[in-house]
């Protein structure tokens, strides 16, 4: 497995592979890999001739008050996991390599990135779409795999790819949970044992809200979500949002809605965790 540190090396490698007719699969990550990430690598491995994993804690998607400096990193372990899961190359640039000091160009999606995480992290998706665009131009992937744990991110990237005609297939990978139901996230390592135990309320609450929405219909959503927020608060969580939206446009559910995204962001201590359920609902 090759490790590329510079944009030029990666792009030369990818363009040469393209000329040989190879199918390239990209798995963009911020490192500190867990079973959720390796499931994305496994999917790319099945579909592509060449699998590239990017490991880059992208500064432009963090607000100044967020956890950029303390975001967990363990490059040696990441390297081992990528090797075990059959990646061909890793792209691990330094921030100074990825962005020019006077960079002044952004790629921004302006509709799907507004609600949910976009409301509480207003510059987050602009950072994600900009870095993912750069990664697509550098790695030249035919397909790129993103996890449904970050469902809104996946929808925003799909929209960007559609709107800007990137020749990349976006592959959605199922959300991966620990045995007790906690959605896997690199940020779970910030949690104390007590916070981790209490954070299980997120998945429980989403399942409870989902079953209520399926039983009572979407018209009962305000009441169901209010009860859900109360349950999260009772578990010691500080709710950023608990919402149900049309998964197609991330707007309020209406007569045309086929599928909904029930999504939550909740702080336990200082750690903000997200989770979701995606399902069809009758009105
Ligand atoms: O989901 C992530 O880890 C990041 O947002 C991504 C897609 C790698 C962009 O930095």
PDB file of N, CA, C and O and ligand atoms in Angstrom, residues 28-30 58 61 128 131 146 150 153, ligand 1:
ATOM      1  N   UNK A  28     -13.435   8.817   1.568  1.00  0.00           N
ATOM      2  CA  UNK A  28     -12.927   9.988   2.282  1.00  0.00           C
ATOM      3  C   UNK A  28     -13.172   9.845   3.783  1.00  0.00           C
ATOM      4  O   UNK A  28     -14.280   9.515   4.211  1.00  0.00           O
ATOM      5  N   UNK A  29     -12.135  10.061   4.600  1.00  0.00           N
ATOM      6  CA  UNK A  29     -12.285   9.964   6.054  1.00  0.00           C
ATOM      7  C   UNK A  29     -11.456  11.059   6.726  1.00  0.00           C
ATOM      8  O   UNK A  29     -10.599  11.674   6.095  1.00  0.00           O
ATOM      9  N   UNK A  30     -11.721  11.225   8.018  1.00  0.00           N
ATOM     10  CA  UNK A  30     -10.865  12.111   8.811  1.00  0.00           C
ATOM     11  C   UNK A  30      -9.980  11.269   9.738  1.00  0.00           C
ATOM     12  O   UNK A  30      -9.440  11.762  10.730  1.00  0.00           O
ATOM     13  N   UNK A  58     -10.082  17.783   8.232  1.00  0.00           N
ATOM     14  CA  UNK A  58     -10.261  18.955   7.370  1.00  0.00           C
ATOM     15  C   UNK A  58     -10.580  20.219   8.174  1.00  0.00           C
ATOM     16  O   UNK A  58     -11.706  20.363   8.668  1.00  0.00           O
ATOM     17  N   UNK A  61     -13.989  22.512   7.883  1.00  0.00           N
ATOM     18  CA  UNK A  61     -15.335  22.122   8.315  1.00  0.00           C
ATOM     19  C   UNK A  61     -15.514  22.263   9.832  1.00  0.00           C
ATOM     20  O   UNK A  61     -16.553  21.888  10.361  1.00  0.00           O
ATOM     21  N   UNK A 128     -17.081  20.793   4.035  1.00  0.00           N
ATOM     22  CA  UNK A 128     -17.143  19.403   3.545  1.00  0.00           C
ATOM     23  C   UNK A 128     -17.199  19.376   2.013  1.00  0.00           C
ATOM     24  O   UNK A 128     -16.435  18.650   1.365  1.00  0.00           O
ATOM     25  N   UNK A 131     -13.793  20.365   0.489  1.00  0.00           N
ATOM     26  CA  UNK A 131     -12.716  19.361   0.562  1.00  0.00           C
ATOM     27  C   UNK A 131     -13.068  18.130  -0.271  1.00  0.00           C
ATOM     28  O   UNK A 131     -12.184  17.540  -0.922  1.00  0.00           O
ATOM     29  N   UNK A 146     -19.818   6.855   1.154  1.00  0.00           N
ATOM     30  CA  UNK A 146     -20.091   7.675   2.344  1.00  0.00           C
ATOM     31  C   UNK A 146     -21.103   6.941   3.211  1.00  0.00           C
ATOM     32  O   UNK A 146     -22.017   6.283   2.702  1.00  0.00           O
ATOM     33  N   UNK A 150     -23.877   9.835   8.612  1.00  0.00           N
ATOM     34  CA  UNK A 150     -23.922  11.260   8.290  1.00  0.00           C
ATOM     35  C   UNK A 150     -24.866  11.434   7.098  1.00  0.00           C
ATOM     36  O   UNK A 150     -24.440  11.808   5.997  1.00  0.00           O
ATOM     37  N   UNK A 153     -24.967  14.781   5.306  1.00  0.00           N
ATOM     38  CA  UNK A 153     -23.731  14.972   4.529  1.00  0.00           C
ATOM     39  C   UNK A 153     -23.806  14.208   3.204  1.00  0.00           C
ATOM     40  O   UNK A 153     -23.469  14.733   2.144  1.00  0.00           O
TER      41      UNK A 153
HETATM   42  O1  LIG B   1     -17.409  12.360   7.164  1.00  0.00           O
HETATM   43  C1  LIG B   1     -16.231  12.763   7.293  1.00  0.00           C
HETATM   44  O2  LIG B   1     -15.391  12.114   7.898  1.00  0.00           O
HETATM   45  C2  LIG B   1     -15.825  14.095   6.664  1.00  0.00           C
HETATM   46  O3  LIG B   1     -16.854  15.033   6.768  1.00  0.00           O
HETATM   47  C3  LIG B   1     -15.337  13.972   5.218  1.00  0.00           C
HETATM   48  C4  LIG B   1     -16.424  13.489   4.282  1.00  0.00           C
HETATM   49  C5  LIG B   1     -14.153  13.006   5.153  1.00  0.00           C
HETATM   50  C6  LIG B   1     -14.858  15.331   4.701  1.00  0.00           C
HETATM   51  O4  LIG B   1     -13.820  15.850   5.479  1.00  0.00           O
END
